[in-house]
Amino acid sequence: MVLSVVTYPNDVLRQKSKPVETPFKNEIKELIFDMLETMDDNGNALGLAAPQIGKSLQLCIVKFEGKTHILINPQIKNKSWKKEIGEEGCLSFPGKFLTIKRPNKVTITALDKDGAPFKIKASGLLARALQHEIDHLEGILFIDRTDKK
Ligand code: NI
């Protein structure tokens, strides 16, 4: 089921989301499925975080170069000192694009859709997308990361 995307300003986008309890309930699996459908429906969006569909849960998805990364209860374990500037958009800010400086490499740990822990080392655009989505889980938005508002 395609879900409607919450746009700014909406309180849920500013909430710190709750960890997903393990073992995952069926509703979490359904939510992941619905989020994937919602991304497809939004022009194959690069990323979507649960608060953006009104669920204050630590769950986000990034689709990049044909690979779907589903991250539950993610934690950024390491960020590179080196930063990179790049343009970002966000489904919660239709039509808005901002130039944001972020670490160009990150190491993240999370649980996959089956609850198994994994680690991902990412750089470039994938690292950027992952950081953008994990920010959503903390109630941080890309407008907070730019100098230009
Ligand atoms: Ni976003």
GROMACS .gro file of C-alpha atoms and ligand atoms in nm:
model
  150
    1MET     CA    1   0.000   0.000   0.000
    2VAL     CA    2   0.133   0.340  -0.097
    3LEU     CA    3   0.147   0.565   0.210
    4SER     CA    4   0.115   0.941   0.210
    5VAL     CA    5   0.435   1.128   0.281
    6VAL     CA    6   0.433   1.379   0.565
    7THR     CA    7   0.562   1.720   0.463
    8TYR     CA    8   0.729   1.993   0.665
    9PRO     CA    9   0.625   2.137   0.904
   10ASN     CA   10   0.473   1.839   1.082
   11ASP     CA   11   0.557   1.750   1.443
   12VAL     CA   12   0.644   1.388   1.363
   13LEU     CA   13   0.941   1.508   1.155
   14ARG     CA   14   1.088   1.669   1.467
   15GLN     CA   15   1.042   1.376   1.703
   16LYS     CA   16   1.323   1.146   1.804
   17SER     CA   17   1.195   0.810   1.689
   18LYS     CA   18   1.172   0.498   1.903
   19PRO     CA   19   1.384   0.186   1.847
   20VAL     CA   20   1.202  -0.102   1.681
   21GLU     CA   21   1.155  -0.388   1.929
   22THR     CA   22   1.294  -0.730   1.846
   23PRO     CA   23   1.179  -0.980   1.738
   24PHE     CA   24   1.000  -0.774   1.474
   25LYS     CA   25   0.624  -0.792   1.465
   26ASN     CA   26   0.447  -0.858   1.137
   27GLU     CA   27   0.343  -0.495   1.122
   28ILE     CA   28   0.710  -0.396   1.083
   29LYS     CA   29   0.744  -0.625   0.781
   30GLU     CA   30   0.427  -0.475   0.636
   31LEU     CA   31   0.556  -0.127   0.705
   32ILE     CA   32   0.881  -0.202   0.517
   33PHE     CA   33   0.681  -0.336   0.224
   34ASP     CA   34   0.459  -0.027   0.220
   35MET     CA   35   0.759   0.206   0.246
   36LEU     CA   36   0.920   0.036  -0.056
   37GLU     CA   37   0.597   0.081  -0.253
   38THR     CA   38   0.580   0.443  -0.143
   39MET     CA   39   0.937   0.502  -0.268
   40ASP     CA   40   0.851   0.350  -0.607
   41ASP     CA   41   0.543   0.570  -0.623
   42ASN     CA   42   0.756   0.879  -0.559
   43GLY     CA   43   0.970   0.847  -0.868
   44ASN     CA   44   1.201   0.584  -0.722
   45ALA     CA   45   1.310   0.803  -0.432
   46LEU     CA   46   1.664   0.752  -0.302
   47GLY     CA   47   1.557   0.731   0.059
   48LEU     CA   48   1.266   0.726   0.299
   49ALA     CA   49   1.253   0.724   0.679
   50ALA     CA   50   0.960   0.600   0.887
   51PRO     CA   51   0.882   0.943   1.041
   52GLN     CA   52   0.814   1.064   0.686
   53ILE     CA   53   0.514   0.834   0.666
   54GLY     CA   54   0.406   0.932   1.017
   55LYS     CA   55   0.567   0.646   1.212
   56SER     CA   56   0.811   0.754   1.480
   57LEU     CA   57   1.026   0.443   1.452
   58GLN     CA   58   1.397   0.390   1.384
   59LEU     CA   59   1.357   0.247   1.037
   60CYS     CA   60   1.480   0.385   0.708
   61ILE     CA   61   1.544   0.268   0.355
   62VAL     CA   62   1.799   0.381   0.096
   63LYS     CA   63   1.792   0.255  -0.262
   64PHE     CA   64   2.116   0.311  -0.443
   65GLU     CA   65   2.266   0.163  -0.759
   66GLY     CA   66   2.006  -0.113  -0.770
   67LYS     CA   67   2.059  -0.215  -0.410
   68THR     CA   68   1.800  -0.170  -0.136
   69HIS     CA   69   1.939  -0.098   0.209
   70ILE     CA   70   1.688  -0.149   0.487
   71LEU     CA   71   1.820  -0.017   0.817
   72ILE     CA   72   1.649  -0.077   1.149
   73ASN     CA   73   1.780   0.087   1.468
   74PRO     CA   74   2.085   0.219   1.278
   75GLN     CA   75   2.382   0.377   1.449
   76ILE     CA   76   2.660   0.576   1.287
   77LYS     CA   77   2.976   0.425   1.433
   78ASN     CA   78   3.232   0.627   1.243
   79LYS     CA   79   3.238   0.941   1.029
   80SER     CA   80   3.528   1.057   0.817
   81TRP     CA   81   3.702   1.378   0.904
   82LYS     CA   82   3.688   1.471   0.539
   83LYS     CA   83   3.364   1.632   0.427
   84GLU     CA   84   3.205   1.668   0.086
   85ILE     CA   85   2.951   1.915  -0.048
   86GLY     CA   86   2.652   1.783  -0.240
   87GLU     CA   87   2.295   1.860  -0.335
   88GLU     CA   88   2.011   1.694  -0.148
   89GLY     CA   89   1.637   1.674  -0.183
   90CYS     CA   90   1.379   1.532   0.057
   91LEU     CA   91   1.029   1.393  -0.004
   92SER     CA   92   0.909   1.596   0.297
   93PHE     CA   93   1.020   1.916   0.120
   94PRO     CA   94   0.879   1.884  -0.233
   95GLY     CA   95   1.081   2.077  -0.488
   96LYS     CA   96   1.344   2.194  -0.238
   97PHE     CA   97   1.711   2.121  -0.301
   98LEU     CA   98   1.991   2.228  -0.071
   99THR     CA   99   2.366   2.208  -0.078
  100ILE     CA  100   2.486   2.025   0.231
  101LYS     CA  101   2.831   1.946   0.364
  102ARG     CA  102   2.863   1.600   0.520
  103PRO     CA  103   3.135   1.349   0.605
  104ASN     CA  104   3.209   1.160   0.283
  105LYS     CA  105   3.255   0.822   0.452
  106VAL     CA  106   3.055   0.657   0.727
  107THR     CA  107   3.039   0.323   0.902
  108ILE     CA  108   2.694   0.224   1.020
  109THR     CA  109   2.558  -0.070   1.214
  110ALA     CA  110   2.192  -0.169   1.196
  111LEU     CA  111   1.952  -0.462   1.188
  112ASP     CA  112   1.828  -0.591   0.854
  113LYS     CA  113   1.463  -0.670   0.773
  114ASP     CA  114   1.497  -1.008   0.943
  115GLY     CA  115   1.655  -0.863   1.257
  116ALA     CA  116   2.010  -0.973   1.179
  117PRO     CA  117   2.283  -0.722   1.266
  118PHE     CA  118   2.503  -0.593   0.985
  119LYS     CA  119   2.763  -0.328   0.921
  120ILE     CA  120   2.789  -0.106   0.617
  121LYS     CA  121   3.081   0.113   0.511
  122ALA     CA  122   2.967   0.374   0.262
  123SER     CA  123   3.115   0.668   0.077
  124GLY     CA  124   3.000   0.940  -0.161
  125LEU     CA  125   2.630   0.961  -0.249
  126LEU     CA  126   2.538   0.644  -0.057
  127ALA     CA  127   2.703   0.781   0.259
  128ARG     CA  128   2.517   1.109   0.206
  129ALA     CA  129   2.178   0.937   0.160
  130LEU     CA  130   2.229   0.718   0.467
  131GLN     CA  131   2.321   1.017   0.683
  132HIS     CA  132   2.019   1.212   0.556
  133GLU     CA  133   1.783   0.925   0.644
  134ILE     CA  134   1.940   0.854   0.984
  135ASP     CA  135   1.907   1.226   1.063
  136HIS     CA  136   1.532   1.189   1.009
  137LEU     CA  137   1.523   0.929   1.288
  138GLU     CA  138   1.671   1.188   1.524
  139GLY     CA  139   1.428   1.459   1.416
  140ILE     CA  140   1.705   1.638   1.225
  141LEU     CA  141   1.617   1.777   0.883
  142PHE     CA  142   1.840   1.887   0.594
  143ILE     CA  143   1.741   2.250   0.652
  144ASP     CA  144   1.931   2.218   0.984
  145ARG     CA  145   2.248   2.114   0.800
  146THR     CA  146   2.273   2.400   0.555
  147ASP     CA  147   2.389   2.757   0.591
  148LYS     CA  148   2.130   2.873   0.339
  149LYS     CA  149   1.773   2.843   0.471
  150NI      NI  150   1.452   1.349   0.377
   0.00000   0.00000   0.00000
